Amino acid sequence: MEEGHRGFSIEAVARRARAGKPTIYRWWPSKAALLLDVYQRQKRDVVYPDTGSVEEDIVRFLKRLLSHWRDTPSGSIFRSIIAEAQSDEKAAEALAGYARDRRVQTGGMIARAQRRGEVGSEVDPLVVADLISAYAWSHLLTGRLDETDEAVRAAARVMLCGIVKSGSQSSAETLP
């Protein structure tokens, strides 16, 4: 990884490990799977906070994730995995598996808030996890990793409170 993800290849990994390519492919079925493993090892310091406040948990999680992507090779690695997944089936499968696991973990923050009574039981934690991921991935893919605390907090509040004015009738309320 010293040369960056563009110079990253299974051949180079095999050479450096003094192993054959088949040995590397036994452990990782694709370049994307290997990159995801490297990415996950680097991302261990991005934890899911448990402050007792769902808003604070979301803000802290997003700020840590965005700064991790900005300040380490992880952002570049993850962008390359997403890009590769657009044209490589194995990469797409590896990314989908990773995203499923992260979705459940992120949803866990919301489930904790439900148990504390902060979030209603009618809210699907996985849907909120999708909103959190969409915000993060959008910022990663468009190079907006320097968001201010205020901007991240404002986004968290929209995720938590929605966009419909209190007391107004939304189209969702009129659906059967």
PDB file of C-alpha atoms in Angstrom:
ATOM      1  CA  MET A   1       0.000   0.000   0.000  1.00  0.00           C
ATOM      2  CA  GLU A   2       3.033   2.267   0.172  1.00  0.00           C
ATOM      3  CA  GLU A   3       2.557   3.107  -3.522  1.00  0.00           C
ATOM      4  CA  GLY A   4      -1.147   3.803  -3.130  1.00  0.00           C
ATOM      5  CA  HIS A   5      -4.143   1.774  -4.167  1.00  0.00           C
ATOM      6  CA  ARG A   6      -3.540   2.409  -7.874  1.00  0.00           C
ATOM      7  CA  GLY A   7      -0.244   0.549  -7.656  1.00  0.00           C
ATOM      8  CA  PHE A   8      -1.804  -2.170  -5.546  1.00  0.00           C
ATOM      9  CA  SER A   9      -1.954  -5.612  -7.135  1.00  0.00           C
ATOM     10  CA  ILE A  10      -2.271  -9.217  -6.049  1.00  0.00           C
ATOM     11  CA  GLU A  11       1.048  -9.858  -7.804  1.00  0.00           C
ATOM     12  CA  ALA A  12       2.789  -7.231  -5.667  1.00  0.00           C
ATOM     13  CA  VAL A  13       1.247  -8.659  -2.493  1.00  0.00           C
ATOM     14  CA  ALA A  14       2.391 -12.158  -3.452  1.00  0.00           C
ATOM     15  CA  ARG A  15       5.907 -10.901  -4.208  1.00  0.00           C
ATOM     16  CA  ARG A  16       6.147  -9.022  -0.916  1.00  0.00           C
ATOM     17  CA  ALA A  17       4.769 -11.992   1.048  1.00  0.00           C
ATOM     18  CA  ARG A  18       7.078 -14.341  -0.856  1.00  0.00           C
ATOM     19  CA  ALA A  19       4.068 -16.436  -1.773  1.00  0.00           C
ATOM     20  CA  GLY A  20       2.389 -17.461  -4.965  1.00  0.00           C
ATOM     21  CA  LYS A  21      -0.708 -15.749  -6.306  1.00  0.00           C
ATOM     22  CA  PRO A  22      -2.809 -18.897  -5.671  1.00  0.00           C
ATOM     23  CA  THR A  23      -1.915 -18.660  -1.969  1.00  0.00           C
ATOM     24  CA  ILE A  24      -3.090 -15.045  -1.829  1.00  0.00           C
ATOM     25  CA  TYR A  25      -6.299 -15.917  -3.705  1.00  0.00           C
ATOM     26  CA  ARG A  26      -7.017 -18.701  -1.197  1.00  0.00           C
ATOM     27  CA  TRP A  27      -7.243 -16.061   1.531  1.00  0.00           C
ATOM     28  CA  TRP A  28      -8.837 -13.278  -0.547  1.00  0.00           C
ATOM     29  CA  PRO A  29     -10.889 -14.166  -3.645  1.00  0.00           C
ATOM     30  CA  SER A  30     -10.351 -10.756  -5.257  1.00  0.00           C
ATOM     31  CA  LYS A  31      -8.343  -7.565  -5.079  1.00  0.00           C
ATOM     32  CA  ALA A  32     -11.412  -5.854  -3.589  1.00  0.00           C
ATOM     33  CA  ALA A  33     -11.687  -8.463  -0.828  1.00  0.00           C
ATOM     34  CA  LEU A  34      -8.034  -7.910   0.067  1.00  0.00           C
ATOM     35  CA  LEU A  35      -8.458  -4.124  -0.022  1.00  0.00           C
ATOM     36  CA  LEU A  36     -11.536  -4.422   2.206  1.00  0.00           C
ATOM     37  CA  ASP A  37      -9.503  -6.432   4.688  1.00  0.00           C
ATOM     38  CA  VAL A  38      -6.784  -3.766   4.703  1.00  0.00           C
ATOM     39  CA  TYR A  39      -9.453  -1.069   5.020  1.00  0.00           C
ATOM     40  CA  GLN A  40     -11.155  -2.781   7.959  1.00  0.00           C
ATOM     41  CA  ARG A  41      -7.849  -3.201   9.783  1.00  0.00           C
ATOM     42  CA  GLN A  42      -7.153   0.525   9.386  1.00  0.00           C
ATOM     43  CA  LYS A  43     -10.677   1.464  10.453  1.00  0.00           C
ATOM     44  CA  ARG A  44     -10.570  -0.220  13.860  1.00  0.00           C
ATOM     45  CA  ASP A  45     -10.283   3.143  15.626  1.00  0.00           C
ATOM     46  CA  VAL A  46     -13.644   4.309  14.251  1.00  0.00           C
ATOM     47  CA  VAL A  47     -16.014   3.086  16.938  1.00  0.00           C
ATOM     48  CA  TYR A  48     -19.729   3.412  17.486  1.00  0.00           C
ATOM     49  CA  PRO A  49     -20.080   5.830  20.399  1.00  0.00           C
ATOM     50  CA  ASP A  50     -22.550   5.282  23.213  1.00  0.00           C
ATOM     51  CA  THR A  51     -22.913   8.685  24.873  1.00  0.00           C
ATOM     52  CA  GLY A  52     -26.509   8.246  25.997  1.00  0.00           C
ATOM     53  CA  SER A  53     -27.683  10.690  23.300  1.00  0.00           C
ATOM     54  CA  VAL A  54     -28.557   9.405  19.833  1.00  0.00           C
ATOM     55  CA  GLU A  55     -27.799  12.789  18.261  1.00  0.00           C
ATOM     56  CA  GLU A  56     -24.381  12.926  19.902  1.00  0.00           C
ATOM     57  CA  ASP A  57     -23.679   9.305  18.914  1.00  0.00           C
ATOM     58  CA  ILE A  58     -24.438  10.035  15.247  1.00  0.00           C
ATOM     59  CA  VAL A  59     -22.424  13.277  15.239  1.00  0.00           C
ATOM     60  CA  ARG A  60     -19.388  11.692  16.880  1.00  0.00           C
ATOM     61  CA  PHE A  61     -19.534   8.631  14.629  1.00  0.00           C
ATOM     62  CA  LEU A  62     -19.758  10.725  11.454  1.00  0.00           C
ATOM     63  CA  LYS A  63     -17.028  13.154  12.531  1.00  0.00           C
ATOM     64  CA  ARG A  64     -14.660  10.267  13.362  1.00  0.00           C
ATOM     65  CA  LEU A  65     -15.439   8.482  10.112  1.00  0.00           C
ATOM     66  CA  LEU A  66     -14.987  11.574   7.931  1.00  0.00           C
ATOM     67  CA  SER A  67     -11.717  12.513   9.639  1.00  0.00           C
ATOM     68  CA  HIS A  68     -10.485   8.908   9.397  1.00  0.00           C
ATOM     69  CA  TRP A  69     -11.194   8.896   5.671  1.00  0.00           C
ATOM     70  CA  ARG A  70      -9.498  12.293   5.306  1.00  0.00           C
ATOM     71  CA  ASP A  71      -6.427  11.648   7.474  1.00  0.00           C
ATOM     72  CA  THR A  72      -5.525   8.055   6.566  1.00  0.00           C
ATOM     73  CA  PRO A  73      -5.235   6.057   3.333  1.00  0.00           C
ATOM     74  CA  SER A  74      -8.607   4.485   4.188  1.00  0.00           C
ATOM     75  CA  GLY A  75     -10.671   7.072   2.314  1.00  0.00           C
ATOM     76  CA  SER A  76      -8.734   6.501  -0.875  1.00  0.00           C
ATOM     77  CA  ILE A  77      -8.879   2.728  -0.404  1.00  0.00           C
ATOM     78  CA  PHE A  78     -12.626   2.722   0.177  1.00  0.00           C
ATOM     79  CA  ARG A  79     -13.284   4.990  -2.830  1.00  0.00           C
ATOM     80  CA  SER A  80     -11.292   2.569  -4.989  1.00  0.00           C
ATOM     81  CA  ILE A  81     -13.303  -0.396  -3.670  1.00  0.00           C
ATOM     82  CA  ILE A  82     -16.560   1.400  -4.482  1.00  0.00           C
ATOM     83  CA  ALA A  83     -15.257   2.271  -7.952  1.00  0.00           C
ATOM     84  CA  GLU A  84     -14.071  -1.273  -8.640  1.00  0.00           C
ATOM     85  CA  ALA A  85     -17.427  -2.654  -7.487  1.00  0.00           C
ATOM     86  CA  GLN A  86     -19.127  -0.838 -10.368  1.00  0.00           C
ATOM     87  CA  SER A  87     -17.512  -3.105 -12.954  1.00  0.00           C
ATOM     88  CA  ASP A  88     -16.301  -6.189 -11.071  1.00  0.00           C
ATOM     89  CA  GLU A  89     -18.788  -8.740  -9.739  1.00  0.00           C
ATOM     90  CA  LYS A  90     -16.440 -10.079  -7.051  1.00  0.00           C
ATOM     91  CA  ALA A  91     -15.727  -6.556  -5.859  1.00  0.00           C
ATOM     92  CA  ALA A  92     -19.462  -5.821  -5.790  1.00  0.00           C
ATOM     93  CA  GLU A  93     -20.098  -8.953  -3.715  1.00  0.00           C
ATOM     94  CA  ALA A  94     -17.310  -8.079  -1.274  1.00  0.00           C
ATOM     95  CA  LEU A  95     -18.591  -4.516  -0.904  1.00  0.00           C
ATOM     96  CA  ALA A  96     -22.195  -5.688  -0.461  1.00  0.00           C
ATOM     97  CA  GLY A  97     -21.149  -8.089   2.307  1.00  0.00           C
ATOM     98  CA  TYR A  98     -19.170  -5.383   4.056  1.00  0.00           C
ATOM     99  CA  ALA A  99     -22.034  -2.878   3.720  1.00  0.00           C
ATOM    100  CA  ARG A 100     -24.543  -5.378   5.169  1.00  0.00           C
ATOM    101  CA  ASP A 101     -22.375  -5.896   8.241  1.00  0.00           C
ATOM    102  CA  ARG A 102     -21.785  -2.163   8.739  1.00  0.00           C
ATOM    103  CA  ARG A 103     -25.499  -1.458   8.281  1.00  0.00           C
ATOM    104  CA  VAL A 104     -26.333  -3.787  11.167  1.00  0.00           C
ATOM    105  CA  GLN A 105     -23.601  -2.250  13.343  1.00  0.00           C
ATOM    106  CA  THR A 106     -24.722   1.299  12.562  1.00  0.00           C
ATOM    107  CA  GLY A 107     -28.334   0.313  13.169  1.00  0.00           C
ATOM    108  CA  GLY A 108     -27.204  -0.859  16.595  1.00  0.00           C
ATOM    109  CA  MET A 109     -26.676   2.790  17.607  1.00  0.00           C
ATOM    110  CA  ILE A 110     -30.313   3.480  16.807  1.00  0.00           C
ATOM    111  CA  ALA A 111     -31.536   0.300  18.507  1.00  0.00           C
ATOM    112  CA  ARG A 112     -29.726   1.389  21.692  1.00  0.00           C
ATOM    113  CA  ALA A 113     -31.508   4.735  21.483  1.00  0.00           C
ATOM    114  CA  GLN A 114     -34.812   2.879  21.116  1.00  0.00           C
ATOM    115  CA  ARG A 115     -34.095   0.905  24.275  1.00  0.00           C
ATOM    116  CA  ARG A 116     -33.376   4.193  26.084  1.00  0.00           C
ATOM    117  CA  GLY A 117     -36.698   5.585  24.850  1.00  0.00           C
ATOM    118  CA  GLU A 118     -35.124   8.291  22.633  1.00  0.00           C
ATOM    119  CA  VAL A 119     -36.329   6.786  19.354  1.00  0.00           C
ATOM    120  CA  GLY A 120     -39.794   5.364  18.740  1.00  0.00           C
ATOM    121  CA  SER A 121     -40.300   1.652  18.268  1.00  0.00           C
ATOM    122  CA  GLU A 122     -41.882   2.288  14.853  1.00  0.00           C
ATOM    123  CA  VAL A 123     -38.510   3.487  13.502  1.00  0.00           C
ATOM    124  CA  ASP A 124     -36.492   0.876  11.627  1.00  0.00           C
ATOM    125  CA  PRO A 125     -32.876   1.222  12.824  1.00  0.00           C
ATOM    126  CA  LEU A 126     -31.609  -0.121   9.490  1.00  0.00           C
ATOM    127  CA  VAL A 127     -33.353   2.665   7.560  1.00  0.00           C
ATOM    128  CA  VAL A 128     -31.638   5.239   9.773  1.00  0.00           C
ATOM    129  CA  ALA A 129     -28.362   3.356   9.235  1.00  0.00           C
ATOM    130  CA  ASP A 130     -28.908   3.783   5.487  1.00  0.00           C
ATOM    131  CA  LEU A 131     -29.356   7.547   5.968  1.00  0.00           C
ATOM    132  CA  ILE A 132     -26.153   7.770   8.006  1.00  0.00           C
ATOM    133  CA  SER A 133     -24.247   5.742   5.394  1.00  0.00           C
ATOM    134  CA  ALA A 134     -25.678   7.786   2.525  1.00  0.00           C
ATOM    135  CA  TYR A 135     -24.456  10.985   4.170  1.00  0.00           C
ATOM    136  CA  ALA A 136     -20.993   9.530   4.807  1.00  0.00           C
ATOM    137  CA  TRP A 137     -20.566   7.904   1.385  1.00  0.00           C
ATOM    138  CA  SER A 138     -21.805  11.024  -0.405  1.00  0.00           C
ATOM    139  CA  HIS A 139     -19.186  13.089   1.388  1.00  0.00           C
ATOM    140  CA  LEU A 140     -16.467  10.519   0.696  1.00  0.00           C
ATOM    141  CA  LEU A 141     -17.241  10.264  -3.008  1.00  0.00           C
ATOM    142  CA  THR A 142     -17.453  14.034  -3.516  1.00  0.00           C
ATOM    143  CA  GLY A 143     -14.374  14.904  -1.460  1.00  0.00           C
ATOM    144  CA  ARG A 144     -16.282  16.753   1.269  1.00  0.00           C
ATOM    145  CA  LEU A 145     -14.509  15.277   4.280  1.00  0.00           C
ATOM    146  CA  ASP A 146     -13.889  18.600   6.057  1.00  0.00           C
ATOM    147  CA  GLU A 147     -17.439  19.231   7.225  1.00  0.00           C
ATOM    148  CA  THR A 148     -17.786  21.453  10.272  1.00  0.00           C
ATOM    149  CA  ASP A 149     -19.209  20.146  13.513  1.00  0.00           C
ATOM    150  CA  GLU A 150     -22.231  22.375  12.932  1.00  0.00           C
ATOM    151  CA  ALA A 151     -22.884  20.923   9.466  1.00  0.00           C
ATOM    152  CA  VAL A 152     -22.625  17.336  10.714  1.00  0.00           C
ATOM    153  CA  ARG A 153     -24.909  18.137  13.660  1.00  0.00           C
ATOM    154  CA  ALA A 154     -27.442  19.773  11.323  1.00  0.00           C
ATOM    155  CA  ALA A 155     -27.440  16.643   9.144  1.00  0.00           C
ATOM    156  CA  ALA A 156     -27.897  14.426  12.212  1.00  0.00           C
ATOM    157  CA  ARG A 157     -30.863  16.537  13.292  1.00  0.00           C
ATOM    158  CA  VAL A 158     -32.503  16.177   9.883  1.00  0.00           C
ATOM    159  CA  MET A 159     -31.982  12.408  10.093  1.00  0.00           C
ATOM    160  CA  LEU A 160     -33.563  12.390  13.538  1.00  0.00           C
ATOM    161  CA  CYS A 161     -36.353  14.945  13.068  1.00  0.00           C
ATOM    162  CA  GLY A 162     -37.062  14.697   9.359  1.00  0.00           C
ATOM    163  CA  ILE A 163     -37.946  17.555   7.087  1.00  0.00           C
ATOM    164  CA  VAL A 164     -41.706  17.875   7.540  1.00  0.00           C
ATOM    165  CA  LYS A 165     -42.800  20.858   9.601  1.00  0.00           C
ATOM    166  CA  SER A 166     -44.284  19.876  12.944  1.00  0.00           C
ATOM    167  CA  GLY A 167     -48.075  19.828  12.769  1.00  0.00           C
ATOM    168  CA  SER A 168     -48.236  19.722   8.965  1.00  0.00           C
ATOM    169  CA  GLN A 169     -49.730  16.808   7.099  1.00  0.00           C
ATOM    170  CA  SER A 170     -47.145  14.944   5.055  1.00  0.00           C
ATOM    171  CA  SER A 171     -47.928  12.791   2.054  1.00  0.00           C
ATOM    172  CA  ALA A 172     -46.726   9.789   4.064  1.00  0.00           C
ATOM    173  CA  GLU A 173     -49.534  10.360   6.573  1.00  0.00           C
ATOM    174  CA  THR A 174     -52.153  10.215   3.813  1.00  0.00           C
ATOM    175  CA  LEU A 175     -50.988   6.924   2.296  1.00  0.00           C
ATOM    176  CA  PRO A 176     -53.121   3.855   3.069  1.00  0.00           C
TER     177      PRO A 176
END
